[in-house]
Amino acid sequence: MEYQRVTALVPSVLALLVASSAHAVVQSNTDFGTLSMGGDVEYNVNAANTSPGNVLGKSDRTDRWDEDGRLLLSIKGVRDLPNGHYGEVLLQPTVGTNGGASADDASLTFGVRKDWAVKVGRFEAYDMFPLGQDIFVEHSGDSANDLYTDGHGYIYMLKEGRGRAGKGGQLLVNKETGNWYMEVAGLVGDRSNLFNSSQYHGYDVTKEKDSLILRPVLAWKGEKLKVAIGGEANVIRDALVITDSSGNEQSISKRVGYGVTTTWTASDSLTFNFNAARMDAEDETDTTLGANTVWQNLGLGYIFAINDIKDANVANTSADFSAMIGKHKIHTTYASYKFPSVLGLTNFDIYLGAYWSQLQPDSDKVDNMDRYGGRVRFKYFF
């Protein structure tokens, strides 16, 4: 029986691969469900100022002229039963312009449609800080996968446990009932790469244990309004430690974040997002507020952040870490414009994006630092 199933599947897969060279979206039905293939191409031409903008006063200003992007291939297998039970596998390998290979999502999901589901693998959980038409948003700081860079401004967006952590896997359980949606995500594994420089307030970071970051979200969605509240915390208290100036180990795993996001869809062509997030960490609190709108093809946004740092390793002579102590402010504005259906191709869009960001250190030793840039993005779906 298993041999017959496999041999029946092979012609369908071969037909899928052959057809993929000629069709935009490919789909094949088998005894195992529906197998589909698609993807998108996203290439960027960038011009930006890359001043690092850190509160330690190191601001070697350089210009950036480059091209980046990737090709994403999305392969999905879905099996639905008449009683609503389903299973889904999603694989999204990517190839970058530098030739490097990676992956966006690689996950297995199972559950009951419009009721509950369990998801495991590599993916991102609920977005608690949507940026609207996000084409080019960088900061005088770091908010990428390696989230925290010592001495730089930190734009906290309640995503330390959201997923795609590089060294950690993700498990998520969700439930739908009426207008309500609930999920609890758990990021499990090595999360030491949260600290991009393996340093925190001038102290070296050491991994003692793997992390477990729990991230619950509760959302309500009406006809025009959507509201969500959420939080995240590493429940393994001594997973990451530092050694202070007295030689004592101190845990920095106690990082508790929470936030709220609201989306108002005024019409089919006008949407507003309002976001707030806060992180309470060891000798540091980070607060971020954001608002953005997308009107037809135009996107506008603003983000304001405060980093309040109460202690740093002043004995570290590699830099003036006393400049880290204080309340530092970061202002970021960004805009974008979409040219849809270029050349009449409904699956081809071109975007223009730009941003400006300024870090205002709470120190008379360091001047304000800003960075800015522009981008042309080519987006093609297949």
Coordinates of C-alpha atoms in Angstrom, one line a residue:
M1 CA 0.0 0.0 0.0
E2 CA 2.8 2.5 0.9
Y3 CA 4.6 1.7 -2.3
Q4 CA 1.5 2.4 -4.4
R5 CA 1.0 5.7 -2.6
V6 CA 4.6 6.8 -3.3
T7 CA 4.5 5.8 -6.9
A8 CA 1.2 7.6 -7.3
L9 CA 2.8 10.7 -5.8
V10 CA 5.9 10.8 -8.0
P11 CA 4.2 11.7 -11.3
S12 CA 2.3 14.5 -9.5
V13 CA 5.5 15.9 -8.1
L14 CA 7.3 15.7 -11.4
A15 CA 4.4 17.5 -13.1
L16 CA 4.6 20.1 -10.4
L17 CA 8.3 20.7 -11.0
V18 CA 7.9 20.9 -14.8
A19 CA 4.9 23.2 -14.6
S20 CA 6.7 25.5 -12.2
S21 CA 8.9 26.9 -15.0
A22 CA 5.9 28.1 -16.9
H23 CA 3.2 29.0 -14.4
A24 CA 3.1 31.6 -11.6
V25 CA 1.4 29.4 -9.0
V26 CA 1.5 25.6 -9.2
Q27 CA -0.8 23.2 -7.4
S28 CA -1.1 19.5 -7.4
N29 CA -3.7 17.3 -5.6
T30 CA -2.7 13.9 -4.2
D31 CA -3.9 11.3 -1.7
F32 CA -1.9 13.3 0.9
G33 CA -3.7 16.5 0.2
T34 CA -2.7 19.6 -1.8
L35 CA 0.9 20.5 -2.7
S36 CA 1.5 24.0 -3.9
M37 CA 4.5 26.0 -4.9
G38 CA 5.0 29.8 -5.3
G39 CA 7.2 32.5 -3.9
D40 CA 8.5 36.0 -4.5
V41 CA 11.6 38.0 -5.4
E42 CA 12.6 41.0 -3.4
Y43 CA 15.6 43.1 -4.5
N44 CA 16.7 46.4 -3.1
V45 CA 18.9 49.2 -4.4
N46 CA 20.1 51.2 -1.3
A47 CA 21.7 54.5 -0.6
A48 CA 22.2 55.2 3.1
N49 CA 24.3 56.8 5.8
T50 CA 25.6 54.1 8.1
S51 CA 26.7 56.1 11.2
P52 CA 26.5 53.5 14.0
G53 CA 25.0 56.1 16.3
N54 CA 26.0 54.6 19.7
V55 CA 25.9 56.4 23.0
L56 CA 29.6 55.7 23.6
G57 CA 30.4 58.3 21.0
K58 CA 31.8 56.1 18.3
S59 CA 30.1 57.5 15.1
D60 CA 32.4 56.7 12.2
R61 CA 30.2 58.1 9.5
T62 CA 30.2 56.2 6.2
D63 CA 28.0 56.1 3.1
R64 CA 26.4 52.9 1.9
W65 CA 25.7 52.2 -1.7
D66 CA 24.7 48.6 -2.4
E67 CA 22.1 46.1 -3.5
D68 CA 20.6 43.3 -1.4
G69 CA 17.6 41.1 -1.4
R70 CA 16.6 37.5 -1.8
L71 CA 14.5 35.0 -3.8
L72 CA 12.0 33.1 -1.7
L73 CA 10.5 29.8 -2.7
S74 CA 7.4 28.8 -0.8
I75 CA 6.3 25.1 -0.8
K76 CA 3.2 24.2 1.1
G77 CA 1.5 20.8 1.7
V78 CA -2.1 20.9 3.2
R79 CA -4.4 18.0 4.2
D80 CA -8.0 19.0 5.1
L81 CA -10.7 16.5 6.4
P82 CA -14.4 17.1 6.2
N83 CA -14.7 17.4 10.0
G84 CA -12.3 20.4 9.9
H85 CA -9.2 18.6 11.1
Y86 CA -6.1 19.6 9.1
G87 CA -2.3 19.4 8.8
E88 CA 0.0 21.7 7.0
V89 CA 3.7 21.8 6.2
L90 CA 5.4 25.0 5.1
L91 CA 8.9 25.3 3.7
Q92 CA 10.4 28.7 2.6
P93 CA 14.0 28.5 1.6
T94 CA 15.7 31.7 0.4
V95 CA 18.7 32.6 -1.7
G96 CA 20.3 36.0 -1.2
T97 CA 22.0 38.3 -3.7
N98 CA 25.3 37.3 -2.1
G99 CA 24.7 33.7 -2.9
G100 CA 24.0 32.6 0.7
A101 CA 21.1 30.3 1.4
S102 CA 18.8 30.6 4.4
A103 CA 15.1 30.1 5.3
D104 CA 12.2 32.2 6.4
D105 CA 9.7 29.6 7.7
A106 CA 10.0 25.8 8.1
S107 CA 7.0 24.6 10.1
L108 CA 4.4 22.0 10.8
T109 CA 0.9 23.0 11.8
F110 CA -2.1 20.8 12.8
G111 CA -5.5 21.4 14.5
V112 CA -9.1 22.2 13.7
R113 CA -10.1 25.0 11.3
K114 CA -11.5 28.1 13.0
D115 CA -10.9 26.5 16.4
W116 CA -7.4 25.6 17.6
A117 CA -4.0 24.8 16.2
V118 CA -0.5 23.8 17.2
K119 CA 2.5 25.0 15.2
V120 CA 6.2 23.9 15.6
G121 CA 9.4 24.8 13.8
R122 CA 10.8 28.1 12.5
F123 CA 8.4 30.9 12.1
E124 CA 7.2 34.2 13.6
A125 CA 4.4 34.6 16.1
Y126 CA 1.9 37.4 16.3
D127 CA 3.2 40.8 15.2
M128 CA 2.8 43.1 18.2
F129 CA 4.5 46.2 16.5
P130 CA 3.3 46.4 12.9
L131 CA 5.1 49.1 10.9
G132 CA 2.6 49.5 8.1
Q133 CA 4.2 49.7 4.6
D134 CA 7.7 48.8 5.9
I135 CA 10.1 49.3 3.0
F136 CA 13.2 50.8 4.6
V137 CA 13.3 51.4 8.4
E138 CA 16.6 51.4 10.1
H139 CA 17.4 53.2 13.4
S140 CA 20.3 54.8 15.3
G141 CA 20.4 51.4 17.0
D142 CA 19.7 47.8 16.3
S143 CA 16.3 45.9 16.1
A144 CA 17.2 43.0 13.9
N145 CA 17.4 39.3 14.8
D146 CA 20.5 40.0 16.9
L147 CA 18.4 42.4 18.8
Y148 CA 20.6 44.1 21.4
T149 CA 23.9 45.8 20.5
D150 CA 25.7 47.2 23.6
G151 CA 26.2 50.9 23.5
H152 CA 23.6 51.5 20.7
G153 CA 20.1 52.6 21.0
Y154 CA 17.5 49.8 21.3
I155 CA 14.1 49.9 19.6
Y156 CA 12.1 47.4 21.6
M157 CA 9.2 46.0 19.7
L158 CA 8.1 43.0 21.8
K159 CA 9.8 40.5 19.5
E160 CA 12.6 39.0 21.5
G161 CA 10.6 35.8 21.7
R162 CA 8.6 36.2 18.4
G163 CA 10.6 33.6 16.5
R164 CA 13.2 33.0 13.7
A165 CA 15.8 33.2 16.4
G166 CA 18.7 31.6 14.5
K167 CA 19.6 29.2 17.3
G168 CA 16.2 28.6 18.8
G169 CA 13.0 26.8 17.7
Q170 CA 9.4 27.8 18.2
L171 CA 6.3 26.2 19.5
L172 CA 2.9 27.9 19.3
V173 CA -0.6 27.0 20.5
N174 CA -3.6 29.2 19.4
K175 CA -7.4 29.3 19.9
E176 CA -10.1 31.1 18.0
T177 CA -13.6 31.8 19.3
G178 CA -15.9 34.5 17.9
N179 CA -14.0 37.7 17.5
W180 CA -11.3 36.6 19.9
Y181 CA -7.9 35.1 19.2
M182 CA -5.4 33.7 21.7
E183 CA -2.0 32.3 21.3
V184 CA 0.9 31.3 23.5
A185 CA 4.3 31.0 21.7
G186 CA 7.5 29.5 23.2
L187 CA 11.0 30.2 21.9
V188 CA 13.2 27.3 23.1
G189 CA 17.0 27.0 22.7
D190 CA 20.2 29.1 22.7
R191 CA 19.2 32.7 22.9
S192 CA 22.7 34.1 23.6
N193 CA 22.6 35.7 20.1
L194 CA 20.0 38.2 21.5
F195 CA 23.2 40.1 22.5
N196 CA 24.8 40.9 19.2
S197 CA 28.2 41.8 20.7
S198 CA 28.0 39.1 23.5
Q199 CA 28.2 42.1 25.8
Y200 CA 25.7 43.9 28.1
H201 CA 26.4 47.3 29.7
G202 CA 30.1 46.6 29.2
Y203 CA 30.1 43.1 30.8
D204 CA 30.7 39.9 28.8
V205 CA 27.7 37.7 28.5
T206 CA 28.0 34.0 29.2
K207 CA 25.4 31.3 28.3
E208 CA 24.7 29.0 31.3
K209 CA 21.5 27.3 30.0
D210 CA 19.2 27.3 27.1
S211 CA 16.4 29.8 27.2
L212 CA 12.6 29.4 27.2
I213 CA 10.8 32.7 26.3
L214 CA 7.0 32.5 26.7
R215 CA 5.0 35.0 24.6
P216 CA 1.2 35.1 25.2
V217 CA -1.1 37.3 23.0
L218 CA -4.8 38.1 23.3
A219 CA -6.5 39.8 20.3
W220 CA -10.0 41.0 19.5
K221 CA -11.0 41.8 15.9
G222 CA -14.1 43.8 14.9
E223 CA -15.3 45.0 11.5
K224 CA -12.9 48.0 11.5
L225 CA -10.9 47.8 14.7
K226 CA -8.4 45.2 15.9
V227 CA -6.7 45.3 19.4
A228 CA -4.1 43.0 20.8
I229 CA -2.2 42.9 24.1
G230 CA 0.8 40.7 24.8
G231 CA 3.9 40.0 26.8
E232 CA 7.1 38.0 26.8
A233 CA 9.5 36.7 29.4
N234 CA 12.4 34.3 29.7
V235 CA 11.3 31.8 32.4
I236 CA 14.8 30.3 32.7
R237 CA 16.2 32.9 35.1
D238 CA 19.9 32.0 35.0
A239 CA 20.2 31.2 31.3
L240 CA 22.4 34.2 30.6
V241 CA 24.8 35.7 33.1
I242 CA 27.4 38.4 33.4
T243 CA 30.4 38.7 35.8
D244 CA 30.4 42.1 37.6
S245 CA 33.4 44.2 38.6
S246 CA 33.5 42.3 41.9
G247 CA 33.8 38.9 40.2
N248 CA 30.2 37.9 41.1
E249 CA 27.9 36.2 38.5
Q250 CA 24.7 38.0 37.9
S251 CA 21.7 36.8 35.8
I252 CA 20.5 39.1 33.0
S253 CA 17.8 36.6 31.9
K254 CA 15.0 38.4 33.7
R255 CA 13.7 40.4 30.8
V256 CA 9.9 41.0 31.0
G257 CA 8.3 42.8 28.0
Y258 CA 4.7 43.8 27.3
G259 CA 2.8 45.9 24.9
V260 CA -0.4 46.7 23.0
T261 CA -1.2 47.3 19.3
T262 CA -4.3 48.7 17.7
T263 CA -5.2 48.7 14.0
W264 CA -8.1 50.8 12.6
T265 CA -9.2 50.2 9.1
A266 CA -11.0 53.3 8.2
S267 CA -11.6 52.2 4.6
D268 CA -10.3 49.8 2.0
S269 CA -7.6 52.3 1.2
L270 CA -6.8 53.8 4.6
T271 CA -5.3 52.0 7.6
F272 CA -3.8 53.2 10.9
N273 CA -1.6 51.3 13.4
F274 CA -0.8 52.5 16.9
N275 CA 1.8 50.5 18.9
A276 CA 3.4 50.7 22.4
A277 CA 5.9 48.3 24.0
R278 CA 8.0 48.3 27.2
M279 CA 10.9 46.1 28.4
D280 CA 12.0 45.8 32.0
A281 CA 15.5 44.3 32.1
E282 CA 18.5 44.3 34.5
D283 CA 19.4 47.9 35.2
E284 CA 17.6 49.0 32.0
T285 CA 14.1 49.8 30.9
D286 CA 13.2 50.4 27.2
T287 CA 9.9 52.1 26.0
T288 CA 8.8 52.4 22.4
L289 CA 5.8 54.2 20.9
G290 CA 4.9 54.1 17.2
A291 CA 2.2 55.2 14.8
N292 CA 1.9 54.7 11.1
T293 CA -0.7 54.9 8.3
V294 CA -1.1 53.5 4.8
W295 CA -3.3 55.5 2.5
Q296 CA -3.8 54.0 -0.9
N297 CA -0.1 53.5 -2.0
L298 CA 1.5 55.9 0.4
G299 CA 2.9 54.9 3.8
L300 CA 4.0 57.2 6.6
G301 CA 5.3 56.3 10.1
Y302 CA 7.0 57.6 13.3
I303 CA 8.7 55.7 16.1
F304 CA 9.8 57.2 19.5
A305 CA 12.0 55.2 21.9
I306 CA 13.5 55.9 25.3
N307 CA 16.4 53.7 26.8
D308 CA 16.8 54.3 30.5
I309 CA 20.1 52.7 31.7
K310 CA 20.9 52.8 35.4
D311 CA 24.3 51.0 35.5
A312 CA 27.3 50.1 33.3
N313 CA 30.8 48.7 33.7
V314 CA 32.8 51.9 34.1
A315 CA 35.9 49.7 34.8
N316 CA 35.8 48.5 31.2
T317 CA 38.5 50.7 29.6
S318 CA 37.7 49.7 26.0
A319 CA 35.2 52.6 25.9
D320 CA 33.6 55.2 28.1
F321 CA 30.8 53.1 29.4
S322 CA 29.7 55.9 31.8
A323 CA 28.1 57.5 28.8
M324 CA 25.6 54.7 28.6
I325 CA 24.1 55.6 31.9
G326 CA 21.0 57.9 31.6
K327 CA 17.9 58.3 29.5
H328 CA 18.6 58.2 25.7
K329 CA 15.9 59.2 23.1
I330 CA 15.6 57.9 19.6
H331 CA 13.3 59.5 16.9
T332 CA 12.7 57.7 13.6
T333 CA 10.5 58.7 10.7
Y334 CA 9.9 56.8 7.5
A335 CA 7.9 56.9 4.3
S336 CA 7.2 54.8 1.3
Y337 CA 5.3 54.8 -1.9
K338 CA 4.1 51.8 -4.0
F339 CA 3.9 51.7 -7.8
P340 CA 1.5 48.7 -8.3
S341 CA 1.2 46.4 -11.4
V342 CA 4.3 47.7 -13.2
L343 CA 4.0 47.2 -17.0
G344 CA 0.5 45.9 -16.4
L345 CA 1.8 42.9 -14.5
T346 CA -0.4 42.4 -11.4
N347 CA 2.3 40.4 -9.7
F348 CA 5.1 43.1 -10.1
D349 CA 5.3 46.2 -7.8
I350 CA 8.0 48.8 -7.3
Y351 CA 8.4 50.6 -4.0
L352 CA 10.3 53.8 -2.9
G353 CA 11.3 53.9 0.7
A354 CA 13.2 56.4 2.9
Y355 CA 13.9 56.9 6.6
W356 CA 15.6 59.3 9.0
S357 CA 16.6 58.5 12.6
Q358 CA 18.3 60.4 15.4
L359 CA 19.8 59.2 18.7
Q360 CA 19.9 61.9 21.4
P361 CA 22.3 60.6 24.2
D362 CA 21.7 61.8 27.7
S363 CA 25.3 63.0 28.0
D364 CA 27.1 66.2 27.4
K365 CA 30.1 64.2 26.1
V366 CA 28.3 62.9 23.1
D367 CA 26.5 64.8 20.3
N368 CA 23.2 63.8 18.7
M369 CA 23.8 61.2 16.0
D370 CA 21.6 60.6 13.0
R371 CA 21.3 58.2 10.0
Y372 CA 19.2 58.2 6.9
G373 CA 18.7 56.4 3.7
G374 CA 16.6 55.7 0.6
R375 CA 15.7 52.5 -1.2
V376 CA 14.1 51.3 -4.4
R377 CA 12.5 47.8 -4.0
F378 CA 11.5 45.5 -6.8
K379 CA 8.9 43.0 -5.7
Y380 CA 7.8 40.2 -8.0
F381 CA 5.4 37.3 -7.0
F382 CA 5.3 34.0 -8.8

